[in-house]
Amino acid sequence: MTEQDHVTVNDPRGPVNNGVGHQYVFYGAGADWMIRRGVDSLRIAREDRVRLADRFVPPVGYRVAADRLEKPGSVVLLEAPPGSGRRAAAIMLLHGIGEDEGAEEEGVRFEELAATDKGKDEDSLAPGVGDRFLLDLSGIADEEAYAKAQRRLAVRRSQVQEARAHMVVILPSGMEHAHAPDLEPHTVTLGRPRGIAVVTRYLRMDRMAFVPADLESADLQSLYDRSPVRELVRLAGLVRAARDSGRFGTDFAGWLDQAMHAVTDRAGEVGRHVAAVRTTPERTLLLATAMFEEASADTVYEAWQGLMRRVRHEEETTTELARTDFGERLAALGIERDPDGRLRFERLAYADAVRTYFWANFPGVRDDLRDWVDRAAGLPGLTTDDRVNVVVRFGERSLAVGRPDHLFDLVVRWADRTTGAACDPRAVAALELGLSHERFGGWFRRRMYECARSGPSSDGLARVLAAACLRNLGATHPDQATVRLHYLAVRKGEAAREARQALLGFVGSDRRLYRLLIDRLRERTRRDPHGTEPHLQLLTEALRSERAPDPPPWPDLFLGWETVFSQPPTELWNPLVSSWLNAAAGDRTREMALDVMVGATHGCTAALHRLYAIACNWAGPPARHPSRAAVAARFWQHIDHAQDARTERTGAGPRTTEEAR
């Protein structure tokens, strides 16, 4: 299968990763989702895995690994060379556990673990029975980092085995000499799938009409033998792109020929092209078109003019009517205008090669390109699709040359300029792109953490961070999403209120995440008595009946109520207690809350008085609310029993309810 490093996606009909390389699901105003070419996605949601499974070609050694992983508590370490499809194989191994028994068990985690330390404020593994974890260590390149990773791996292995969960680990290539001896029994070596099988599988899933002889040329055989699997997947994707464009004939041979040229010749073609065009206007027009391909000609013209100003090109002294006209410039560069007035290169995948060339060979203008894209991505003639295309194109090039800071700079700029309650779709798309990058995803998660925790930031940035937590990080690293939403939620302002609602909705459907939030809020409330108010308010809201998972996690609720009731009586108690009295009145299975709430006071007289008073106000006159009166009476009985127990222990005075009578 594929490690999913390079692909062009040209059939955006569903928010899924079809296993053809760089793919994203983006969300923004005017578009519920858009799949775009980007960088490796860490998202391993079920719908993505199902689609990947349709295209997966098992590598040599896969069955051995699958048999070992089937046993509860198993950990399998994969040793495979880069380009062999090792990441996709790891995902498919975990996806296939228990496949014969039918659908996956509801509530089972399928998550990727961070390869590096996350710090004391981040999540722990805490696996449950049947949970599935992917740990990709393939990016580790030095022995010291690998030694640390192996120590963490030993702890995780023990936790997974004890919990009867499953874990697949991708080991770094070229570090065999540094493997700990105890890894050997758990290690499986994977080979490379047959190249022709990979290409054939993808073409068939794309409903291509061809015969086996079409794929048997000497040039193709060379690709099958030497190219990384991701390049073979990219080749199949380009064949589909040639077909779908409608510009390269109607037969498979023509589409394949275009795809072969795109894979093997484009870099050299672009290099010769740029060397032949020496003037700044020609080169900037080439790059502007590559960045804004498929946008309207007028918009590309405006972007081109902006780029020339950004790189400080002096305009000609003659009038525009005396210069070479725009259409002639386009034709000379191999750029065509379609009937709708949108620009595109004549050759398949040429724009991608142009962008790659400029970022690789003109490092001194990268800052200028960032500042240009900052403004040009907001040109009024662009559609939402056009804007997100520009974000992805800029982002993938910045990440490819090791400049994640350039992409995050744009996230902050676009978010900070946003007015009102909406998120800038460009900022959300850029951040999701970074989070989904195999190499730099951790860098973006850390930057999100720093921004969420560090203090004041714009409401626009807070909204973008929250959106990325829900749409991206929540699927790949839910514990980390909870931590970042927590920090955003305890700030001040409207964006913080929205983050609170997002956080409570996010954890309310997951008992483990709910427990994580309750534990964090309790710890913050105890640790900082002078700064507890926002944490205590959030804790109190999280403990309300309508926010708790169903069925209620009584031990977690007890611990949370214990923390709230240990604070001086406040106005926060009333909505909390009333919510559970309402729940008990409407559902007898919720009546356990009455006993648990009282138990959480540990017999504290002041707290019991407060609970009694709240129940009295909530119940109202018995004649008007008989059902409420009955619940309140049972609640008072629990209060009486708690005070009786306290009296036996301490010899304290009369009960709260007797005093009230």
XYZ file of C-alpha atoms in Angstrom:
661
model
C 0.000 0.000 0.000
C 0.966 3.610 0.299
C 2.623 5.877 2.785
C 0.506 8.585 1.224
C 3.037 11.249 0.415
C 2.010 12.467 -3.033
C -1.278 12.445 -4.891
C -3.651 14.607 -6.803
C -7.308 14.309 -5.867
C -9.697 15.339 -8.572
C -12.962 13.755 -7.563
C -14.195 15.567 -4.430
C -17.427 13.704 -3.826
C -17.112 12.780 -0.160
C -15.121 13.702 2.957
C -12.910 10.636 2.911
C -9.299 9.689 2.425
C -9.213 7.271 -0.471
C -5.642 6.260 0.206
C -4.252 8.125 -2.780
C -1.811 10.230 -0.794
C -2.108 13.821 0.279
C -5.716 14.339 1.224
C -7.618 16.595 3.556
C -11.096 17.205 4.734
C -11.526 20.953 5.154
C -14.445 22.855 6.574
C -15.300 26.464 5.969
C -17.954 28.997 5.134
C -19.833 27.999 2.042
C -18.425 24.473 1.898
C -19.162 21.635 4.308
C -16.059 19.822 3.182
C -13.435 19.863 0.514
C -10.871 17.234 -0.261
C -7.643 18.746 -1.409
C -4.153 17.654 -2.211
C -1.966 18.248 0.784
C 0.240 16.184 3.038
C -0.031 12.924 4.948
C -3.178 12.747 7.008
C -3.027 11.303 10.494
C -6.770 10.942 10.585
C -7.718 7.295 10.895
C -11.468 7.542 11.264
C -13.452 4.466 10.314
C -14.801 5.805 7.016
C -11.256 6.614 5.911
C -10.028 3.153 6.866
C -12.860 1.456 5.012
C -12.019 3.350 1.854
C -8.325 2.631 2.288
C -9.095 -1.051 2.766
C -10.704 -1.159 -0.689
C -7.397 -0.125 -2.249
C -4.950 -1.894 0.031
C -2.445 -4.385 -1.396
C -0.892 -6.395 1.476
C 2.911 -6.366 1.514
C 5.100 -9.395 2.099
C 4.904 -10.399 5.769
C 1.513 -8.808 6.364
C -0.280 -12.064 7.267
C 2.349 -12.890 9.915
C 1.808 -9.491 11.540
C -1.990 -9.815 11.366
C -1.942 -13.220 13.055
C 0.199 -11.909 15.903
C -1.906 -8.796 16.399
C -5.184 -10.686 16.676
C -4.504 -11.783 20.255
C -5.799 -9.346 22.916
C -2.950 -7.437 24.536
C -0.704 -7.827 21.493
C 1.922 -5.347 20.312
C 3.451 -5.723 16.841
C 6.515 -3.783 15.711
C 6.902 -3.271 11.971
C 10.319 -3.097 10.356
C 10.102 -1.959 6.736
C 12.000 0.363 4.388
C 10.672 3.823 3.498
C 8.383 3.754 0.506
C 7.103 0.258 1.200
C 3.646 1.338 2.369
C 4.423 0.651 6.022
C 2.085 3.289 7.468
C -0.931 2.137 5.480
C -0.072 -1.459 6.417
C -0.050 -0.494 10.099
C -3.461 1.157 9.822
C -4.896 -1.821 7.964
C -3.528 -4.249 10.560
C -5.400 -2.429 13.295
C -8.480 -1.998 11.129
C -8.633 -5.713 10.412
C -8.740 -6.881 14.040
C -11.932 -8.849 14.592
C -13.109 -8.152 11.065
C -14.619 -11.597 10.758
C -16.843 -10.964 13.765
C -18.548 -8.064 12.039
C -18.703 -4.397 12.952
C -16.274 -2.859 15.384
C -17.293 -2.682 18.981
C -18.826 0.681 19.716
C -16.662 2.892 21.890
C -13.344 1.231 20.963
C -10.589 3.801 20.524
C -8.587 3.912 17.318
C -5.936 6.566 17.837
C -2.433 7.569 16.888
C -0.041 8.132 19.769
C 2.484 10.939 19.809
C 5.999 9.761 19.035
C 7.633 12.297 21.371
C 7.160 13.580 24.920
C 4.042 15.662 25.404
C 4.749 17.147 28.819
C 3.041 16.820 32.170
C -0.079 18.694 31.070
C -0.878 16.276 28.265
C -2.806 13.038 28.206
C -1.780 9.579 29.315
C -2.495 6.415 27.370
C -5.053 4.759 29.712
C -6.087 2.016 27.261
C -9.260 -0.016 27.511
C -10.128 -3.510 26.355
C -9.974 -3.772 22.566
C -8.556 -0.262 21.999
C -6.256 0.103 18.994
C -3.218 2.339 18.849
C -0.765 3.345 16.138
C 2.696 4.597 17.118
C 4.792 5.836 14.211
C 8.469 6.168 15.129
C 9.660 6.245 11.519
C 10.564 9.934 11.714
C 13.177 9.417 14.456
C 16.662 9.879 13.048
C 19.121 9.863 15.974
C 20.012 7.265 18.566
C 19.364 9.427 21.627
C 15.800 10.223 20.553
C 15.237 6.582 19.654
C 16.486 5.426 23.065
C 13.953 7.736 24.761
C 11.212 6.523 22.433
C 11.983 2.901 23.298
C 11.732 3.636 27.034
C 8.298 5.176 26.487
C 7.390 2.263 24.242
C 8.200 -0.205 27.033
C 5.703 1.555 29.313
C 3.042 1.655 26.619
C 3.548 -1.990 25.722
C 2.953 -2.949 29.327
C -0.223 -0.833 29.496
C -1.574 -2.255 26.228
C -0.863 -5.832 27.263
C -2.446 -5.391 30.674
C -5.572 -3.759 29.209
C -5.906 -6.393 26.439
C -5.704 -3.680 23.801
C -3.727 -3.741 20.512
C -0.842 -1.600 19.261
C 1.181 -1.422 16.046
C 4.507 0.402 16.070
C 6.387 1.519 12.952
C 10.104 1.338 13.713
C 12.581 3.823 12.226
C 14.534 2.622 9.225
C 18.309 2.466 9.486
C 18.262 2.206 13.288
C 18.345 -1.576 13.536
C 21.634 -1.451 15.440
C 19.923 0.597 18.160
C 16.939 -1.731 18.695
C 16.572 -2.950 22.257
C 16.935 -6.750 22.420
C 13.472 -7.179 23.928
C 11.909 -5.752 20.748
C 12.954 -8.707 18.617
C 10.171 -11.155 19.609
C 7.537 -8.561 18.712
C 9.081 -7.453 15.393
C 7.780 -8.415 11.955
C 9.627 -7.472 8.781
C 7.444 -6.261 5.923
C 8.462 -6.359 2.282
C 7.132 -4.271 -0.557
C 3.903 -5.075 -2.395
C 4.146 -5.775 -6.113
C 4.146 -2.455 -7.918
C 1.851 -3.573 -10.719
C -0.644 -4.881 -8.163
C -0.787 -1.466 -6.462
C -1.344 0.440 -9.701
C -3.897 -2.086 -10.950
C -5.874 -1.963 -7.707
C -6.133 1.819 -7.705
C -7.060 2.051 -11.356
C -9.797 -0.533 -10.937
C -11.225 1.269 -7.905
C -11.329 4.400 -10.082
C -13.295 2.418 -12.698
C -10.675 2.667 -15.388
C -11.229 0.603 -18.538
C -7.945 -1.105 -19.414
C -6.439 -4.512 -20.092
C -3.364 -5.999 -18.366
C -1.236 -5.452 -21.473
C -1.703 -1.672 -21.067
C 0.415 -1.822 -17.909
C 3.317 -3.918 -19.192
C 5.662 -1.404 -20.837
C 9.355 -1.289 -19.950
C 9.041 2.235 -18.538
C 6.223 1.141 -16.251
C 8.151 -1.933 -15.162
C 10.995 0.338 -14.104
C 8.580 2.347 -11.939
C 7.096 -0.828 -10.451
C 10.552 -2.025 -9.432
C 12.095 1.190 -8.076
C 9.493 3.775 -7.142
C 8.101 4.184 -3.621
C 4.567 2.922 -3.326
C 3.350 6.508 -2.857
C 4.647 7.337 -6.349
C 2.774 4.402 -7.827
C -0.383 5.614 -6.121
C 0.292 9.099 -7.449
C 0.674 7.673 -10.958
C -2.757 6.025 -10.729
C -4.234 9.273 -9.396
C -2.787 11.213 -12.306
C -4.295 8.779 -14.802
C -7.652 9.494 -13.239
C -6.920 13.243 -13.289
C -6.136 13.075 -17.012
C -9.403 11.223 -17.647
C -11.527 13.541 -15.525
C -10.075 16.726 -17.035
C -11.459 15.864 -20.472
C -8.411 17.539 -22.069
C -6.259 14.538 -22.922
C -8.332 12.383 -25.216
C -10.760 9.587 -24.497
C -8.577 6.479 -24.320
C -6.631 4.920 -21.488
C -3.334 4.935 -23.388
C -3.455 8.730 -23.754
C -4.272 9.257 -20.084
C -1.492 6.916 -19.006
C 0.985 8.667 -21.291
C 0.159 12.047 -19.713
C 0.474 10.585 -16.225
C 3.835 8.999 -17.048
C 5.186 12.324 -18.290
C 3.899 14.055 -15.166
C 5.655 11.546 -12.923
C 8.959 11.285 -14.783
C 9.525 14.515 -16.759
C 7.887 17.483 -15.046
C 10.773 18.574 -12.806
C 13.174 18.748 -15.726
C 10.625 20.501 -17.929
C 9.997 23.203 -15.346
C 13.710 23.709 -14.744
C 14.312 24.280 -18.449
C 11.230 26.491 -18.677
C 12.264 28.788 -15.823
C 15.817 28.987 -17.167
C 14.417 30.128 -20.516
C 12.237 32.912 -19.064
C 14.575 35.382 -17.431
C 12.420 38.425 -16.742
C 10.627 39.062 -13.452
C 7.194 39.547 -15.094
C 7.413 36.172 -16.856
C 8.585 34.261 -13.805
C 6.097 35.873 -11.442
C 3.254 35.183 -13.880
C 4.358 31.555 -14.073
C 4.285 31.246 -10.282
C 1.068 33.245 -9.825
C -0.720 30.963 -12.275
C 0.664 27.875 -10.550
C -0.671 29.145 -7.215
C -4.045 30.310 -8.552
C -4.637 27.730 -11.287
C -8.363 27.306 -12.064
C -9.123 30.839 -10.802
C -10.451 33.482 -13.199
C -7.984 35.215 -15.499
C -8.718 38.624 -13.971
C -8.011 37.293 -10.492
C -4.756 35.674 -11.606
C -3.796 38.979 -13.237
C -4.434 40.833 -9.982
C -2.461 38.250 -8.011
C 0.374 38.499 -10.516
C 0.540 42.284 -10.163
C 0.567 41.925 -6.382
C 3.444 39.443 -6.556
C 5.523 41.776 -8.693
C 5.000 44.559 -6.156
C 5.896 42.204 -3.306
C 9.214 41.217 -4.896
C 9.821 44.927 -5.613
C 9.776 44.773 -9.398
C 9.775 48.212 -11.018
C 6.976 48.651 -13.536
C 7.832 49.567 -17.109
C 7.552 53.268 -17.857
C 5.354 52.645 -20.890
C 1.577 52.384 -20.599
C -0.065 48.989 -20.398
C -1.395 49.314 -23.936
C 2.171 49.570 -25.189
C 3.320 46.364 -23.451
C 2.894 42.728 -24.398
C -0.749 41.892 -23.733
C -1.800 39.466 -21.025
C -3.079 36.783 -23.401
C 0.183 36.758 -25.350
C 2.150 36.385 -22.109
C -0.039 33.442 -21.098
C 0.335 31.672 -24.432
C 4.111 32.079 -24.351
C 4.207 30.366 -20.957
C 2.001 27.440 -21.953
C -1.018 28.701 -20.004
C -4.488 28.403 -21.504
C -7.796 30.092 -20.737
C -10.800 27.764 -20.658
C -14.254 28.769 -21.954
C -15.224 29.965 -18.458
C -12.255 32.320 -18.329
C -10.245 30.274 -15.841
C -6.530 29.696 -16.301
C -4.685 26.395 -16.314
C -1.457 24.931 -17.668
C -1.619 22.928 -20.853
C 0.276 19.989 -19.337
C -0.994 17.668 -16.624
C 0.313 18.360 -13.098
C 2.520 21.178 -14.374
C 1.365 23.710 -11.770
C 2.469 21.448 -8.944
C 5.908 21.065 -10.483
C 6.208 24.853 -10.910
C 5.396 25.484 -7.258
C 7.857 22.807 -6.170
C 10.599 24.346 -8.324
C 10.186 27.903 -7.044
C 10.098 26.962 -3.359
C 13.117 24.709 -3.745
C 15.256 27.033 -5.863
C 14.395 30.558 -4.681
C 14.674 30.322 -0.870
C 15.352 34.038 -0.548
C 11.815 34.984 -1.615
C 9.901 32.601 0.685
C 9.103 35.373 3.172
C 7.815 37.517 0.312
C 5.688 34.633 -0.952
C 4.150 34.211 2.499
C 3.272 37.916 2.669
C 1.928 37.825 -0.871
C -0.317 34.819 -0.208
C -1.517 36.510 2.985
C -3.169 39.238 0.901
C -3.723 37.473 -2.405
C -5.776 34.671 -0.818
C -8.357 37.333 0.023
C -8.820 38.743 -3.476
C -12.527 39.401 -4.078
C -12.702 37.350 -7.283
C -11.839 34.084 -5.528
C -14.427 31.478 -4.597
C -14.167 29.548 -1.316
C -12.726 26.630 -3.296
C -10.132 28.932 -4.849
C -9.083 30.287 -1.451
C -8.666 26.858 0.099
C -6.737 25.709 -2.990
C -4.272 28.551 -2.463
C -3.928 27.706 1.236
C -3.166 24.055 0.480
C -0.727 24.891 -2.298
C 1.178 27.365 -0.139
C 1.028 25.092 2.879
C 2.324 21.962 1.207
C 5.284 23.851 -0.249
C 6.130 25.549 3.053
C 5.994 22.237 4.895
C 8.045 20.509 2.204
C 10.916 22.975 2.739
C 10.664 22.819 6.532
C 8.885 26.135 7.209
C 5.793 25.281 9.284
C 6.133 28.724 10.891
C 5.180 30.346 7.584
C 1.914 28.439 7.507
C 1.122 29.148 11.150
C 1.910 32.844 10.612
C -0.912 32.946 8.094
C -3.257 31.122 10.465
C -2.725 33.856 13.049
C -2.940 36.741 10.579
C -6.151 35.557 8.954
C -7.747 34.667 12.275
C -6.811 37.977 13.902
C -8.440 39.961 11.108
C -11.744 38.102 11.361
C -14.691 40.118 12.607
C -17.897 38.716 14.052
C -18.410 35.158 15.218
C -17.360 33.314 12.051
C -14.092 31.439 11.518
C -11.938 32.377 8.545
C -12.015 29.206 6.403
C -8.482 29.919 5.193
C -7.137 29.901 8.753
C -8.997 26.700 9.633
C -7.828 24.978 6.445
C -4.212 26.053 7.025
C -4.209 24.803 10.607
C -5.827 21.485 9.691
C -3.235 21.090 6.944
C -0.444 21.520 9.469
C -2.033 19.234 12.051
C -2.398 16.484 9.470
C 1.239 16.566 8.395
C 3.178 13.450 9.313
C 6.409 15.311 10.050
C 5.123 18.605 11.451
C 1.791 17.608 12.996
C 3.396 17.567 16.445
C 4.850 21.032 15.846
C 1.385 22.412 15.122
C -0.120 20.657 18.138
C 2.502 22.299 20.352
C 1.845 25.729 18.841
C -1.869 25.275 19.453
C -1.112 24.326 23.046
C 1.083 27.378 23.552
C -1.509 29.725 22.046
C -4.372 28.222 24.028
C -2.467 28.320 27.313
C -0.321 31.432 27.056
C -2.884 34.137 27.614
C -4.554 36.860 25.554
C -5.173 36.242 21.878
C -7.841 37.415 19.482
C -11.309 35.914 19.535
C -10.735 35.002 15.898
C -7.697 32.865 16.718
C -9.474 31.253 19.670
C -12.341 30.254 17.371
C -9.966 28.793 14.787
C -8.131 26.799 17.470
C -11.432 25.472 18.821
C -12.648 24.552 15.332
C -9.432 22.666 14.606
C -9.769 20.806 17.910
C -13.240 19.601 16.999
C -12.680 18.857 13.323
C -9.165 17.484 13.247
C -7.408 17.037 16.567
C -10.494 15.518 18.173
C -10.327 12.634 15.683
C -6.591 11.974 15.883
C -5.635 13.066 19.420
C -8.855 13.513 21.449
C -7.088 13.920 24.790
C -4.988 16.753 23.414
C -8.079 18.358 21.900
C -9.691 18.265 25.352
C -6.673 19.941 26.954
C -6.591 22.759 24.416
C -10.344 23.351 24.534
C -10.094 23.486 28.331
C -7.582 26.324 28.169
C -9.672 28.187 25.615
C -12.829 27.676 27.667
C -11.531 29.304 30.868
C -10.642 32.561 29.194
C -12.903 35.587 29.085
C -15.081 36.765 26.258
C -17.566 35.416 23.754
C -15.061 33.094 22.080
C -14.363 31.472 25.455
C -18.082 30.902 25.975
C -18.252 29.212 22.580
C -15.204 27.106 23.466
C -16.940 26.000 26.686
C -19.959 24.834 24.745
C -17.728 23.047 22.240
C -15.710 21.371 24.998
C -18.727 20.190 26.962
C -20.367 18.832 23.830
C -17.142 17.102 22.794
C -16.545 15.251 26.078
C -20.216 14.650 26.856
C -20.423 11.744 24.436
C -17.229 10.032 25.610
C -16.985 8.772 29.176
C -13.190 8.622 29.129
C -12.810 12.207 27.901
C -15.462 13.336 30.373
C -13.433 11.766 33.180
C -10.298 13.470 31.859
C -11.979 16.879 31.961
C -13.439 16.368 35.431
C -10.033 15.296 36.755
C -8.315 18.308 35.189
C -10.860 20.746 36.592
C -10.697 19.211 40.060
C -6.922 19.382 40.027
C -6.914 23.039 38.883
C -9.467 23.963 41.530
C -7.420 22.368 44.307
C -4.029 23.567 43.040
C -4.763 27.268 42.680
C -7.249 28.442 45.336
C -6.880 32.075 44.233
C -7.568 31.412 40.569
C -10.181 28.696 40.717
C -13.224 30.639 39.603
C -13.170 29.885 35.854
C -12.229 26.246 36.481
C -14.848 25.868 39.210
C -17.510 27.437 37.001
C -16.622 25.089 34.169
C -16.564 22.098 36.509
C -19.982 22.982 37.868
C -21.414 23.297 34.380
C -19.832 20.009 33.272
C -21.428 18.221 36.235
C -24.959 19.249 35.346
C -27.346 16.512 34.329
C -27.673 17.556 30.706
C -23.883 17.588 30.279
C -23.079 14.173 31.735
C -22.738 11.077 29.531
C -25.609 8.613 29.497
C -25.726 6.483 31.570
C -24.280 8.786 34.234
C -20.708 7.968 35.357
C -21.498 8.093 39.086
C -17.905 7.748 40.375
C -16.785 10.692 38.240
C -19.799 12.739 39.264
C -19.137 11.979 42.927
C -15.559 13.250 42.677
C -16.658 16.361 40.828
C -19.466 17.145 43.257
C -17.077 16.534 46.135
C -14.839 19.307 44.778
C -17.711 21.728 44.189
C -19.288 21.112 47.586
C -15.961 21.641 49.338
C -15.975 25.275 48.182
C -17.900 28.016 50.019
C -21.601 27.951 49.060
C -22.068 29.964 45.881
C -24.713 30.695 43.294
C -23.121 27.945 41.166
C -24.716 25.226 43.272
C -28.305 26.057 42.450
C -28.369 25.234 38.698
C -26.176 22.177 39.293
C -28.332 20.597 42.002
C -31.574 21.658 40.336
C -30.524 19.970 37.077
C -30.230 16.612 38.849
C -33.445 17.087 40.779
C -35.135 17.694 37.414
C -33.479 14.578 36.030
C -34.624 12.485 38.982
C -38.185 13.799 38.628
C -38.247 12.760 34.979
C -36.352 9.467 35.186
C -36.269 7.164 38.228
C -32.937 5.718 37.052
C -31.402 9.121 37.786
C -32.447 9.072 41.438
C -29.063 7.719 42.402
C -27.902 11.323 41.987
C -29.721 12.212 45.208
C -27.657 9.813 47.284
C -24.393 10.517 45.432
C -24.723 14.298 45.806
C -25.348 14.014 49.520
C -22.457 11.582 49.899
C -20.175 14.057 48.137
C -20.645 16.534 51.007
C -19.052 14.068 53.474
C -21.617 15.219 56.039
C -20.524 18.866 56.011
C -23.320 20.713 57.829
C -23.056 23.906 55.780
C -23.174 21.987 52.520
C -26.159 19.892 53.647
C -28.007 23.056 54.704
C -27.357 24.484 51.270
C -28.612 21.353 49.478
C -31.743 21.348 51.607
C -32.483 24.995 50.831
C -31.990 24.464 47.104
C -34.365 21.486 47.156
C -36.992 23.515 49.023
C -36.880 26.314 46.482
C -36.896 23.840 43.606
C -39.874 21.829 44.924
C -42.175 24.795 45.543
C -45.635 24.277 47.031
C -46.504 20.533 47.123
C -49.958 21.169 45.728
C -48.537 22.749 42.604
C -45.691 20.281 41.969
C -46.488 16.913 43.590
C -43.815 15.055 41.575
C -41.210 17.555 42.646
C -42.314 17.334 46.236
C -41.841 13.562 46.171
C -38.291 13.863 44.784
C -37.441 16.567 47.309
C -38.747 14.385 50.149
C -36.480 11.531 49.089
C -33.582 13.960 48.812
C -34.254 15.195 52.358
C -34.208 11.603 53.590
C -30.704 11.199 52.203
C -29.717 14.453 53.923
C -31.193 13.197 57.217
C -29.272 9.921 56.954
C -26.050 11.820 56.289
C -26.613 13.966 59.364
C -27.540 10.948 61.483
C -24.252 9.363 60.509
C -22.412 12.566 61.343
C -24.171 12.770 64.720
C -23.098 9.243 65.563
C -19.501 10.110 64.739
C -19.270 13.564 66.286
C -22.219 14.067 68.586
C -23.390 17.020 66.501
C -26.747 18.783 66.994
C -30.128 18.391 65.259
C -30.575 17.489 61.628
C -30.978 20.096 58.913
C -34.526 19.054 58.060
C -35.595 19.110 61.740
C -34.232 22.641 62.114
C -36.199 23.684 59.070
C -39.381 22.184 60.458
